[in-house]
């Protein structure tokens, strides 16, 4: 049974950073991509970026360029998303998702991590 | 870049067939694959259709995907509606490796 297990909820102050983890359980990230998608309260899905796990090559959505870093650690089968200079607009549920490198199937999603930004 | 437009909500009775359109604002709908995700209340998204019409294992064949070049849109069709199909559905396509999501459609099974 494959699971993507994300780290727990975070409360952050404006201007700070958050780092969310996503660990593959029961399988691997090798040969896959890991994408990060966020969802503000009551809103739709928004793609933040992705990394090809084996190559460690990240790509980011334009609106997050310079503020987000996505990495994958092969040795621990864990992917990370770090978002800096947080504002209240970054309050959202953050999801990781495992995808194929040879097609467009996303086969597993994490359970989500709620990040709340408030002074 | 382009936008994907979905109706905000649709509703239908159990056992009926429902279709959700997803219209691409610019560029051809067949220039990049379209995926569909289901998100039940309080849950994570799951893939119900990928690469226009492919179903992941475990997704019932009540779910089907298609594209229509004349309207530059993709569609998700759910037949034999069940109450468990009540959820938000999102279409997604891409430019290069960058994902673009539609705004999502709330499906209510009356």
PDB file of N, CA and C in Angstrom, chain B:
ATOM      1  N   UNK B   1       0.497  31.282 -22.069  1.00  0.00           N
ATOM      2  CA  UNK B   1      -0.314  30.724 -21.003  1.00  0.00           C
ATOM      3  C   UNK B   1      -1.781  30.732 -21.422  1.00  0.00           C
ATOM      4  N   UNK B   2      -2.611  29.993 -20.710  1.00  0.00           N
ATOM      5  CA  UNK B   2      -4.027  29.896 -21.058  1.00  0.00           C
ATOM      6  C   UNK B   2      -4.840  29.623 -19.795  1.00  0.00           C
ATOM      7  N   UNK B   3      -6.139  29.760 -19.927  1.00  0.00           N
ATOM      8  CA  UNK B   3      -7.052  29.457 -18.814  1.00  0.00           C
ATOM      9  C   UNK B   3      -7.911  28.259 -19.171  1.00  0.00           C
ATOM     10  N   UNK B   4      -8.341  27.544 -18.138  1.00  0.00           N
ATOM     11  CA  UNK B   4      -9.301  26.457 -18.295  1.00  0.00           C
ATOM     12  C   UNK B   4     -10.566  26.854 -17.526  1.00  0.00           C
ATOM     13  N   UNK B   5     -11.690  26.876 -18.228  1.00  0.00           N
ATOM     14  CA  UNK B   5     -12.935  27.345 -17.618  1.00  0.00           C
ATOM     15  C   UNK B   5     -13.912  26.190 -17.448  1.00  0.00           C
ATOM     16  N   UNK B   6     -14.405  26.045 -16.227  1.00  0.00           N
ATOM     17  CA  UNK B   6     -15.393  25.023 -15.887  1.00  0.00           C
ATOM     18  C   UNK B   6     -16.615  25.708 -15.296  1.00  0.00           C
ATOM     19  N   UNK B   7     -17.786  25.075 -15.404  1.00  0.00           N
ATOM     20  CA  UNK B   7     -18.952  25.623 -14.686  1.00  0.00           C
ATOM     21  C   UNK B   7     -18.721  25.496 -13.192  1.00  0.00           C
ATOM     22  N   UNK B   8     -19.252  26.450 -12.454  1.00  0.00           N
ATOM     23  CA  UNK B   8     -19.040  26.446 -11.002  1.00  0.00           C
ATOM     24  C   UNK B   8     -19.695  25.243 -10.345  1.00  0.00           C
ATOM     25  N   UNK B   9     -20.891  24.868 -10.842  1.00  0.00           N
ATOM     26  CA  UNK B   9     -21.590  23.750 -10.229  1.00  0.00           C
ATOM     27  C   UNK B   9     -22.521  23.092 -11.239  1.00  0.00           C
ATOM     28  N   UNK B  10     -22.759  21.825 -11.039  1.00  0.00           N
ATOM     29  CA  UNK B  10     -23.750  21.068 -11.817  1.00  0.00           C
ATOM     30  C   UNK B  10     -24.426  20.099 -10.866  1.00  0.00           C
ATOM     31  N   UNK B  11     -25.654  19.742 -11.196  1.00  0.00           N
ATOM     32  CA  UNK B  11     -26.370  18.774 -10.366  1.00  0.00           C
ATOM     33  C   UNK B  11     -27.204  17.861 -11.251  1.00  0.00           C
ATOM     34  N   UNK B  12     -27.416  16.673 -10.753  1.00  0.00           N
ATOM     35  CA  UNK B  12     -28.188  15.678 -11.480  1.00  0.00           C
ATOM     36  C   UNK B  12     -28.672  14.629 -10.498  1.00  0.00           C
ATOM     37  N   UNK B  13     -29.634  13.850 -10.934  1.00  0.00           N
ATOM     38  CA  UNK B  13     -30.235  12.832 -10.075  1.00  0.00           C
ATOM     39  C   UNK B  13     -29.430  11.546 -10.112  1.00  0.00           C
ATOM     40  N   UNK B  14     -29.547  10.743  -9.072  1.00  0.00           N
ATOM     41  CA  UNK B  14     -28.864   9.433  -9.062  1.00  0.00           C
ATOM     42  C   UNK B  14     -29.280   8.601 -10.261  1.00  0.00           C
ATOM     43  N   UNK B  15     -28.310   7.885 -10.827  1.00  0.00           N
ATOM     44  CA  UNK B  15     -28.575   7.027 -11.966  1.00  0.00           C
ATOM     45  C   UNK B  15     -28.477   7.725 -13.308  1.00  0.00           C
ATOM     46  N   UNK B  16     -28.497   9.052 -13.313  1.00  0.00           N
ATOM     47  CA  UNK B  16     -28.405   9.806 -14.569  1.00  0.00           C
ATOM     48  C   UNK B  16     -26.953   9.979 -14.995  1.00  0.00           C
ATOM     49  N   UNK B  17     -26.791  10.619 -16.163  1.00  0.00           N
ATOM     50  CA  UNK B  17     -25.470  10.925 -16.705  1.00  0.00           C
ATOM     51  C   UNK B  17     -25.228  12.424 -16.652  1.00  0.00           C
ATOM     52  N   UNK B  18     -24.014  12.779 -16.273  1.00  0.00           N
ATOM     53  CA  UNK B  18     -23.643  14.177 -16.105  1.00  0.00           C
ATOM     54  C   UNK B  18     -22.335  14.422 -16.851  1.00  0.00           C
ATOM     55  N   UNK B  19     -22.241  15.581 -17.503  1.00  0.00           N
ATOM     56  CA  UNK B  19     -21.023  15.935 -18.227  1.00  0.00           C
ATOM     57  C   UNK B  19     -20.522  17.283 -17.758  1.00  0.00           C
ATOM     58  N   UNK B  20     -19.221  17.346 -17.469  1.00  0.00           N
ATOM     59  CA  UNK B  20     -18.582  18.594 -17.050  1.00  0.00           C
ATOM     60  C   UNK B  20     -17.644  19.052 -18.164  1.00  0.00           C
ATOM     61  N   UNK B  21     -17.874  20.236 -18.735  1.00  0.00           N
ATOM     62  CA  UNK B  21     -16.961  20.740 -19.754  1.00  0.00           C
ATOM     63  C   UNK B  21     -15.811  21.525 -19.145  1.00  0.00           C
ATOM     64  N   UNK B  22     -14.716  21.586 -19.881  1.00  0.00           N
ATOM     65  CA  UNK B  22     -13.519  22.331 -19.477  1.00  0.00           C
ATOM     66  C   UNK B  22     -12.987  22.977 -20.755  1.00  0.00           C
ATOM     67  N   UNK B  23     -13.153  24.289 -20.876  1.00  0.00           N
ATOM     68  CA  UNK B  23     -12.831  24.988 -22.109  1.00  0.00           C
ATOM     69  C   UNK B  23     -11.509  25.719 -21.995  1.00  0.00           C
ATOM     70  N   UNK B  24     -10.663  25.503 -22.992  1.00  0.00           N
ATOM     71  CA  UNK B  24      -9.348  26.137 -23.017  1.00  0.00           C
ATOM     72  C   UNK B  24      -9.455  27.483 -23.719  1.00  0.00           C
ATOM     73  N   UNK B  25      -8.840  28.508 -23.121  1.00  0.00           N
ATOM     74  CA  UNK B  25      -9.004  29.873 -23.628  1.00  0.00           C
ATOM     75  C   UNK B  25      -8.192  30.179 -24.871  1.00  0.00           C
ATOM     76  N   UNK B  26      -7.015  29.575 -24.979  1.00  0.00           N
ATOM     77  CA  UNK B  26      -6.163  29.830 -26.146  1.00  0.00           C
ATOM     78  C   UNK B  26      -5.280  28.606 -26.359  1.00  0.00           C
ATOM     79  N   UNK B  27      -4.854  28.437 -27.606  1.00  0.00           N
ATOM     80  CA  UNK B  27      -4.134  27.209 -27.945  1.00  0.00           C
ATOM     81  C   UNK B  27      -5.128  26.070 -28.078  1.00  0.00           C
ATOM     82  N   UNK B  28      -4.721  25.022 -28.764  1.00  0.00           N
ATOM     83  CA  UNK B  28      -5.623  23.903 -29.032  1.00  0.00           C
ATOM     84  C   UNK B  28      -5.728  22.953 -27.849  1.00  0.00           C
ATOM     85  N   UNK B  29      -6.940  22.476 -27.619  1.00  0.00           N
ATOM     86  CA  UNK B  29      -7.174  21.557 -26.497  1.00  0.00           C
ATOM     87  C   UNK B  29      -6.367  20.287 -26.670  1.00  0.00           C
ATOM     88  N   UNK B  30      -6.072  19.922 -27.928  1.00  0.00           N
ATOM     89  CA  UNK B  30      -5.334  18.683 -28.155  1.00  0.00           C
ATOM     90  C   UNK B  30      -3.819  18.904 -28.199  1.00  0.00           C
ATOM     91  N   UNK B  31      -3.358  20.068 -27.798  1.00  0.00           N
ATOM     92  CA  UNK B  31      -1.919  20.324 -27.801  1.00  0.00           C
ATOM     93  C   UNK B  31      -1.235  19.860 -26.519  1.00  0.00           C
ATOM     94  N   UNK B  32      -2.005  19.618 -25.475  1.00  0.00           N
ATOM     95  CA  UNK B  32      -1.436  19.069 -24.236  1.00  0.00           C
ATOM     96  C   UNK B  32      -2.520  18.270 -23.518  1.00  0.00           C
ATOM     97  N   UNK B  33      -2.102  17.169 -22.908  1.00  0.00           N
ATOM     98  CA  UNK B  33      -3.044  16.251 -22.283  1.00  0.00           C
ATOM     99  C   UNK B  33      -3.867  16.938 -21.201  1.00  0.00           C
ATOM    100  N   UNK B  34      -5.078  16.412 -21.014  1.00  0.00           N
ATOM    101  CA  UNK B  34      -5.985  16.897 -19.970  1.00  0.00           C
ATOM    102  C   UNK B  34      -6.217  15.790 -18.958  1.00  0.00           C
ATOM    103  N   UNK B  35      -6.155  16.163 -17.697  1.00  0.00           N
ATOM    104  CA  UNK B  35      -6.435  15.248 -16.607  1.00  0.00           C
ATOM    105  C   UNK B  35      -7.651  15.768 -15.822  1.00  0.00           C
ATOM    106  N   UNK B  36      -8.283  14.864 -15.102  1.00  0.00           N
ATOM    107  CA  UNK B  36      -9.415  15.208 -14.243  1.00  0.00           C
ATOM    108  C   UNK B  36      -9.186  14.637 -12.848  1.00  0.00           C
ATOM    109  N   UNK B  37      -9.436  15.475 -11.851  1.00  0.00           N
ATOM    110  CA  UNK B  37      -9.266  15.068 -10.460  1.00  0.00           C
ATOM    111  C   UNK B  37     -10.574  15.229  -9.697  1.00  0.00           C
ATOM    112  N   UNK B  38     -10.814  14.278  -8.833  1.00  0.00           N
ATOM    113  CA  UNK B  38     -11.972  14.321  -7.944  1.00  0.00           C
ATOM    114  C   UNK B  38     -11.488  14.672  -6.544  1.00  0.00           C
ATOM    115  N   UNK B  39     -12.179  15.578  -5.893  1.00  0.00           N
ATOM    116  CA  UNK B  39     -11.839  15.915  -4.514  1.00  0.00           C
ATOM    117  C   UNK B  39     -13.119  15.926  -3.682  1.00  0.00           C
ATOM    118  N   UNK B  40     -13.244  14.932  -2.845  1.00  0.00           N
ATOM    119  CA  UNK B  40     -14.387  14.872  -1.939  1.00  0.00           C
ATOM    120  C   UNK B  40     -14.161  15.845  -0.781  1.00  0.00           C
ATOM    121  N   UNK B  41     -15.248  16.275  -0.125  1.00  0.00           N
ATOM    122  CA  UNK B  41     -15.103  17.264   0.966  1.00  0.00           C
ATOM    123  C   UNK B  41     -14.115  16.797   2.023  1.00  0.00           C
ATOM    124  N   UNK B  42     -13.171  17.650   2.322  1.00  0.00           N
ATOM    125  CA  UNK B  42     -12.180  17.368   3.346  1.00  0.00           C
ATOM    126  C   UNK B  42     -11.089  16.415   2.928  1.00  0.00           C
ATOM    127  N   UNK B  43     -11.090  15.998   1.663  1.00  0.00           N
ATOM    128  CA  UNK B  43     -10.118  14.997   1.211  1.00  0.00           C
ATOM    129  C   UNK B  43      -9.085  15.547   0.263  1.00  0.00           C
ATOM    130  N   UNK B  44      -8.147  14.687  -0.093  1.00  0.00           N
ATOM    131  CA  UNK B  44      -7.142  15.028  -1.100  1.00  0.00           C
ATOM    132  C   UNK B  44      -7.705  14.745  -2.483  1.00  0.00           C
ATOM    133  N   UNK B  45      -7.177  15.413  -3.497  1.00  0.00           N
ATOM    134  CA  UNK B  45      -7.594  15.062  -4.862  1.00  0.00           C
ATOM    135  C   UNK B  45      -7.186  13.639  -5.200  1.00  0.00           C
ATOM    136  N   UNK B  46      -7.922  13.020  -6.112  1.00  0.00           N
ATOM    137  CA  UNK B  46      -7.530  11.743  -6.702  1.00  0.00           C
ATOM    138  C   UNK B  46      -7.756  11.846  -8.205  1.00  0.00           C
ATOM    139  N   UNK B  47      -6.985  11.110  -8.964  1.00  0.00           N
ATOM    140  CA  UNK B  47      -7.089  11.141 -10.419  1.00  0.00           C
ATOM    141  C   UNK B  47      -8.206  10.222 -10.880  1.00  0.00           C
ATOM    142  N   UNK B  48      -9.117  10.748 -11.681  1.00  0.00           N
ATOM    143  CA  UNK B  48     -10.147   9.882 -12.260  1.00  0.00           C
ATOM    144  C   UNK B  48      -9.933   9.671 -13.768  1.00  0.00           C
ATOM    145  N   UNK B  49      -9.295  10.643 -14.430  1.00  0.00           N
ATOM    146  CA  UNK B  49      -8.980  10.520 -15.848  1.00  0.00           C
ATOM    147  C   UNK B  49      -7.622  11.180 -16.084  1.00  0.00           C
ATOM    148  N   UNK B  50      -6.780  10.541 -16.892  1.00  0.00           N
ATOM    149  CA  UNK B  50      -5.540  11.172 -17.312  1.00  0.00           C
ATOM    150  C   UNK B  50      -5.363  10.983 -18.819  1.00  0.00           C
ATOM    151  N   UNK B  51      -4.570  11.861 -19.395  1.00  0.00           N
ATOM    152  CA  UNK B  51      -4.300  11.821 -20.848  1.00  0.00           C
ATOM    153  C   UNK B  51      -5.591  11.719 -21.650  1.00  0.00           C
ATOM    154  N   UNK B  52      -6.495  12.655 -21.371  1.00  0.00           N
ATOM    155  CA  UNK B  52      -7.788  12.857 -22.039  1.00  0.00           C
ATOM    156  C   UNK B  52      -8.835  11.811 -21.648  1.00  0.00           C
ATOM    157  N   UNK B  53      -8.489  10.506 -21.705  1.00  0.00           N
ATOM    158  CA  UNK B  53      -9.542   9.503 -21.558  1.00  0.00           C
ATOM    159  C   UNK B  53      -9.084   8.242 -20.833  1.00  0.00           C
ATOM    160  N   UNK B  54      -7.851   8.231 -20.332  1.00  0.00           N
ATOM    161  CA  UNK B  54      -7.360   7.034 -19.644  1.00  0.00           C
ATOM    162  C   UNK B  54      -7.846   7.013 -18.190  1.00  0.00           C
ATOM    163  N   UNK B  55      -8.225   5.820 -17.742  1.00  0.00           N
ATOM    164  CA  UNK B  55      -8.659   5.661 -16.358  1.00  0.00           C
ATOM    165  C   UNK B  55      -7.589   4.947 -15.553  1.00  0.00           C
ATOM    166  N   UNK B  56      -7.203   5.516 -14.394  1.00  0.00           N
ATOM    167  CA  UNK B  56      -6.286   4.763 -13.523  1.00  0.00           C
ATOM    168  C   UNK B  56      -6.975   3.495 -13.030  1.00  0.00           C
ATOM    169  N   UNK B  57      -6.176   2.520 -12.647  1.00  0.00           N
ATOM    170  CA  UNK B  57      -6.766   1.298 -12.107  1.00  0.00           C
ATOM    171  C   UNK B  57      -7.575   1.644 -10.860  1.00  0.00           C
ATOM    172  N   UNK B  58      -8.724   1.028 -10.743  1.00  0.00           N
ATOM    173  CA  UNK B  58      -9.591   1.256  -9.602  1.00  0.00           C
ATOM    174  C   UNK B  58     -10.679   2.288  -9.852  1.00  0.00           C
ATOM    175  N   UNK B  59     -10.548   3.066 -10.906  1.00  0.00           N
ATOM    176  CA  UNK B  59     -11.590   4.043 -11.237  1.00  0.00           C
ATOM    177  C   UNK B  59     -12.649   3.345 -12.094  1.00  0.00           C
ATOM    178  N   UNK B  60     -13.896   3.395 -11.671  1.00  0.00           N
ATOM    179  CA  UNK B  60     -14.932   2.664 -12.424  1.00  0.00           C
ATOM    180  C   UNK B  60     -15.130   3.246 -13.816  1.00  0.00           C
ATOM    181  N   UNK B  61     -15.599   2.376 -14.721  1.00  0.00           N
ATOM    182  CA  UNK B  61     -15.787   2.823 -16.102  1.00  0.00           C
ATOM    183  C   UNK B  61     -17.009   3.725 -16.262  1.00  0.00           C
ATOM    184  N   UNK B  62     -17.661   4.074 -15.157  1.00  0.00           N
ATOM    185  CA  UNK B  62     -18.697   5.111 -15.198  1.00  0.00           C
ATOM    186  C   UNK B  62     -18.090   6.485 -15.498  1.00  0.00           C
ATOM    187  N   UNK B  63     -16.783   6.592 -15.274  1.00  0.00           N
ATOM    188  CA  UNK B  63     -16.072   7.843 -15.538  1.00  0.00           C
ATOM    189  C   UNK B  63     -15.401   7.750 -16.910  1.00  0.00           C
ATOM    190  N   UNK B  64     -15.627   8.755 -17.739  1.00  0.00           N
ATOM    191  CA  UNK B  64     -14.979   8.763 -19.044  1.00  0.00           C
ATOM    192  C   UNK B  64     -14.590  10.190 -19.418  1.00  0.00           C
ATOM    193  N   UNK B  65     -13.559  10.308 -20.230  1.00  0.00           N
ATOM    194  CA  UNK B  65     -13.075  11.607 -20.652  1.00  0.00           C
ATOM    195  C   UNK B  65     -13.018  11.703 -22.166  1.00  0.00           C
ATOM    196  N   UNK B  66     -13.164  12.919 -22.670  1.00  0.00           N
ATOM    197  CA  UNK B  66     -13.109  13.140 -24.109  1.00  0.00           C
ATOM    198  C   UNK B  66     -12.688  14.572 -24.380  1.00  0.00           C
ATOM    199  N   UNK B  67     -12.364  14.844 -25.650  1.00  0.00           N
ATOM    200  CA  UNK B  67     -12.113  16.217 -26.064  1.00  0.00           C
ATOM    201  C   UNK B  67     -12.927  16.519 -27.319  1.00  0.00           C
ATOM    202  N   UNK B  68     -13.196  17.794 -27.525  1.00  0.00           N
ATOM    203  CA  UNK B  68     -13.944  18.262 -28.694  1.00  0.00           C
ATOM    204  C   UNK B  68     -13.202  19.461 -29.267  1.00  0.00           C
ATOM    205  N   UNK B  69     -12.539  19.249 -30.371  1.00  0.00           N
ATOM    206  CA  UNK B  69     -11.734  20.320 -30.952  1.00  0.00           C
ATOM    207  C   UNK B  69     -12.600  21.489 -31.439  1.00  0.00           C
ATOM    208  N   UNK B  70     -13.826  21.211 -31.834  1.00  0.00           N
ATOM    209  CA  UNK B  70     -14.670  22.285 -32.350  1.00  0.00           C
ATOM    210  C   UNK B  70     -15.006  23.321 -31.274  1.00  0.00           C
ATOM    211  N   UNK B  71     -15.123  22.865 -30.044  1.00  0.00           N
ATOM    212  CA  UNK B  71     -15.395  23.787 -28.932  1.00  0.00           C
ATOM    213  C   UNK B  71     -14.151  24.046 -28.096  1.00  0.00           C
ATOM    214  N   UNK B  72     -13.047  23.460 -28.522  1.00  0.00           N
ATOM    215  CA  UNK B  72     -11.769  23.580 -27.798  1.00  0.00           C
ATOM    216  C   UNK B  72     -11.927  23.224 -26.326  1.00  0.00           C
ATOM    217  N   UNK B  73     -12.592  22.121 -26.081  1.00  0.00           N
ATOM    218  CA  UNK B  73     -12.859  21.757 -24.702  1.00  0.00           C
ATOM    219  C   UNK B  73     -12.665  20.265 -24.468  1.00  0.00           C
ATOM    220  N   UNK B  74     -12.430  19.943 -23.216  1.00  0.00           N
ATOM    221  CA  UNK B  74     -12.413  18.571 -22.743  1.00  0.00           C
ATOM    222  C   UNK B  74     -13.658  18.373 -21.886  1.00  0.00           C
ATOM    223  N   UNK B  75     -14.063  17.120 -21.724  1.00  0.00           N
ATOM    224  CA  UNK B  75     -15.239  16.836 -20.896  1.00  0.00           C
ATOM    225  C   UNK B  75     -15.011  15.608 -20.049  1.00  0.00           C
ATOM    226  N   UNK B  76     -15.572  15.654 -18.858  1.00  0.00           N
ATOM    227  CA  UNK B  76     -15.641  14.488 -17.987  1.00  0.00           C
ATOM    228  C   UNK B  76     -17.108  14.091 -17.914  1.00  0.00           C
ATOM    229  N   UNK B  77     -17.378  12.823 -18.208  1.00  0.00           N
ATOM    230  CA  UNK B  77     -18.735  12.310 -18.142  1.00  0.00           C
ATOM    231  C   UNK B  77     -18.816  11.247 -17.064  1.00  0.00           C
ATOM    232  N   UNK B  78     -19.803  11.390 -16.203  1.00  0.00           N
ATOM    233  CA  UNK B  78     -20.059  10.404 -15.160  1.00  0.00           C
ATOM    234  C   UNK B  78     -21.434   9.821 -15.431  1.00  0.00           C
ATOM    235  N   UNK B  79     -21.481   8.522 -15.688  1.00  0.00           N
ATOM    236  CA  UNK B  79     -22.763   7.875 -15.948  1.00  0.00           C
ATOM    237  C   UNK B  79     -23.185   7.087 -14.707  1.00  0.00           C
ATOM    238  N   UNK B  80     -24.484   6.764 -14.636  1.00  0.00           N
ATOM    239  CA  UNK B  80     -24.982   6.018 -13.490  1.00  0.00           C
ATOM    240  C   UNK B  80     -24.627   6.697 -12.174  1.00  0.00           C
ATOM    241  N   UNK B  81     -24.921   7.991 -12.079  1.00  0.00           N
ATOM    242  CA  UNK B  81     -24.502   8.792 -10.924  1.00  0.00           C
ATOM    243  C   UNK B  81     -24.863   8.145  -9.594  1.00  0.00           C
ATOM    244  N   UNK B  82     -23.926   8.234  -8.671  1.00  0.00           N
ATOM    245  CA  UNK B  82     -24.140   7.742  -7.307  1.00  0.00           C
ATOM    246  C   UNK B  82     -23.899   8.880  -6.332  1.00  0.00           C
ATOM    247  N   UNK B  83     -24.461   8.763  -5.149  1.00  0.00           N
ATOM    248  CA  UNK B  83     -24.264   9.812  -4.148  1.00  0.00           C
ATOM    249  C   UNK B  83     -22.784   9.984  -3.812  1.00  0.00           C
ATOM    250  N   UNK B  84     -22.016   8.901  -3.925  1.00  0.00           N
ATOM    251  CA  UNK B  84     -20.580   8.970  -3.619  1.00  0.00           C
ATOM    252  C   UNK B  84     -19.816   9.794  -4.649  1.00  0.00           C
ATOM    253  N   UNK B  85     -20.454  10.121  -5.773  1.00  0.00           N
ATOM    254  CA  UNK B  85     -19.800  10.946  -6.789  1.00  0.00           C
ATOM    255  C   UNK B  85     -19.865  12.431  -6.453  1.00  0.00           C
ATOM    256  N   UNK B  86     -20.613  12.773  -5.397  1.00  0.00           N
ATOM    257  CA  UNK B  86     -20.660  14.183  -4.973  1.00  0.00           C
ATOM    258  C   UNK B  86     -19.263  14.623  -4.550  1.00  0.00           C
ATOM    259  N   UNK B  87     -18.752  15.633  -5.233  1.00  0.00           N
ATOM    260  CA  UNK B  87     -17.375  16.074  -5.016  1.00  0.00           C
ATOM    261  C   UNK B  87     -17.115  17.288  -5.894  1.00  0.00           C
ATOM    262  N   UNK B  88     -15.933  17.856  -5.714  1.00  0.00           N
ATOM    263  CA  UNK B  88     -15.429  18.866  -6.651  1.00  0.00           C
ATOM    264  C   UNK B  88     -14.561  18.156  -7.686  1.00  0.00           C
ATOM    265  N   UNK B  89     -14.686  18.589  -8.931  1.00  0.00           N
ATOM    266  CA  UNK B  89     -13.906  18.004 -10.012  1.00  0.00           C
ATOM    267  C   UNK B  89     -13.112  19.103 -10.705  1.00  0.00           C
ATOM    268  N   UNK B  90     -11.834  18.831 -10.909  1.00  0.00           N
ATOM    269  CA  UNK B  90     -10.934  19.800 -11.521  1.00  0.00           C
ATOM    270  C   UNK B  90     -10.326  19.229 -12.792  1.00  0.00           C
ATOM    271  N   UNK B  91     -10.358  19.999 -13.863  1.00  0.00           N
ATOM    272  CA  UNK B  91      -9.572  19.632 -15.036  1.00  0.00           C
ATOM    273  C   UNK B  91      -8.203  20.282 -14.907  1.00  0.00           C
ATOM    274  N   UNK B  92      -7.240  19.696 -15.572  1.00  0.00           N
ATOM    275  CA  UNK B  92      -5.861  20.185 -15.514  1.00  0.00           C
ATOM    276  C   UNK B  92      -5.191  19.894 -16.832  1.00  0.00           C
ATOM    277  N   UNK B  93      -4.479  20.874 -17.358  1.00  0.00           N
ATOM    278  CA  UNK B  93      -3.658  20.673 -18.536  1.00  0.00           C
ATOM    279  C   UNK B  93      -2.304  21.330 -18.270  1.00  0.00           C
ATOM    280  N   UNK B  94      -1.525  21.554 -19.323  1.00  0.00           N
ATOM    281  CA  UNK B  94      -0.165  22.013 -19.069  1.00  0.00           C
ATOM    282  C   UNK B  94       0.375  22.835 -20.220  1.00  0.00           C
ATOM    283  N   UNK B  95       1.385  23.663 -19.926  1.00  0.00           N
ATOM    284  CA  UNK B  95       2.251  24.235 -20.951  1.00  0.00           C
ATOM    285  C   UNK B  95       3.666  23.844 -20.538  1.00  0.00           C
ATOM    286  N   UNK B  96       4.313  23.078 -21.410  1.00  0.00           N
ATOM    287  CA  UNK B  96       5.543  22.436 -20.999  1.00  0.00           C
ATOM    288  C   UNK B  96       5.215  21.506 -19.851  1.00  0.00           C
ATOM    289  N   UNK B  97       5.978  21.592 -18.785  1.00  0.00           N
ATOM    290  CA  UNK B  97       5.715  20.750 -17.622  1.00  0.00           C
ATOM    291  C   UNK B  97       4.921  21.484 -16.557  1.00  0.00           C
ATOM    292  N   UNK B  98       4.496  22.709 -16.821  1.00  0.00           N
ATOM    293  CA  UNK B  98       3.757  23.517 -15.851  1.00  0.00           C
ATOM    294  C   UNK B  98       2.272  23.191 -15.933  1.00  0.00           C
ATOM    295  N   UNK B  99       1.682  22.928 -14.781  1.00  0.00           N
ATOM    296  CA  UNK B  99       0.273  22.580 -14.727  1.00  0.00           C
ATOM    297  C   UNK B  99      -0.603  23.829 -14.692  1.00  0.00           C
ATOM    298  N   UNK B 100      -1.785  23.690 -15.339  1.00  0.00           N
ATOM    299  CA  UNK B 100      -2.836  24.708 -15.246  1.00  0.00           C
ATOM    300  C   UNK B 100      -4.105  23.991 -14.814  1.00  0.00           C
ATOM    301  N   UNK B 101      -4.758  24.488 -13.767  1.00  0.00           N
ATOM    302  CA  UNK B 101      -6.009  23.905 -13.292  1.00  0.00           C
ATOM    303  C   UNK B 101      -7.197  24.749 -13.723  1.00  0.00           C
ATOM    304  N   UNK B 102      -8.295  24.077 -13.992  1.00  0.00           N
ATOM    305  CA  UNK B 102      -9.565  24.768 -14.081  1.00  0.00           C
ATOM    306  C   UNK B 102     -10.031  25.173 -12.687  1.00  0.00           C
ATOM    307  N   UNK B 103     -11.042  25.994 -12.624  1.00  0.00           N
ATOM    308  CA  UNK B 103     -11.504  26.516 -11.343  1.00  0.00           C
ATOM    309  C   UNK B 103     -12.268  25.521 -10.482  1.00  0.00           C
ATOM    310  N   UNK B 104     -12.634  24.392 -11.082  1.00  0.00           N
ATOM    311  CA  UNK B 104     -13.333  23.356 -10.329  1.00  0.00           C
ATOM    312  C   UNK B 104     -14.843  23.432 -10.494  1.00  0.00           C
ATOM    313  N   UNK B 105     -15.476  22.277 -10.475  1.00  0.00           N
ATOM    314  CA  UNK B 105     -16.931  22.160 -10.598  1.00  0.00           C
ATOM    315  C   UNK B 105     -17.466  21.342  -9.442  1.00  0.00           C
ATOM    316  N   UNK B 106     -18.414  21.911  -8.724  1.00  0.00           N
ATOM    317  CA  UNK B 106     -19.040  21.178  -7.621  1.00  0.00           C
ATOM    318  C   UNK B 106     -20.179  20.341  -8.188  1.00  0.00           C
ATOM    319  N   UNK B 107     -20.088  19.033  -8.006  1.00  0.00           N
ATOM    320  CA  UNK B 107     -21.132  18.122  -8.479  1.00  0.00           C
ATOM    321  C   UNK B 107     -22.018  17.735  -7.304  1.00  0.00           C
ATOM    322  N   UNK B 108     -23.304  17.979  -7.489  1.00  0.00           N
ATOM    323  CA  UNK B 108     -24.299  17.585  -6.491  1.00  0.00           C
ATOM    324  C   UNK B 108     -25.186  16.511  -7.083  1.00  0.00           C
ATOM    325  N   UNK B 109     -25.343  15.431  -6.341  1.00  0.00           N
ATOM    326  CA  UNK B 109     -26.232  14.343  -6.771  1.00  0.00           C
ATOM    327  C   UNK B 109     -27.490  14.452  -5.926  1.00  0.00           C
ATOM    328  N   UNK B 110     -28.564  14.888  -6.581  1.00  0.00           N
ATOM    329  CA  UNK B 110     -29.776  15.274  -5.857  1.00  0.00           C
ATOM    330  C   UNK B 110     -30.524  14.061  -5.297  1.00  0.00           C
TER     331      UNK B 110
END
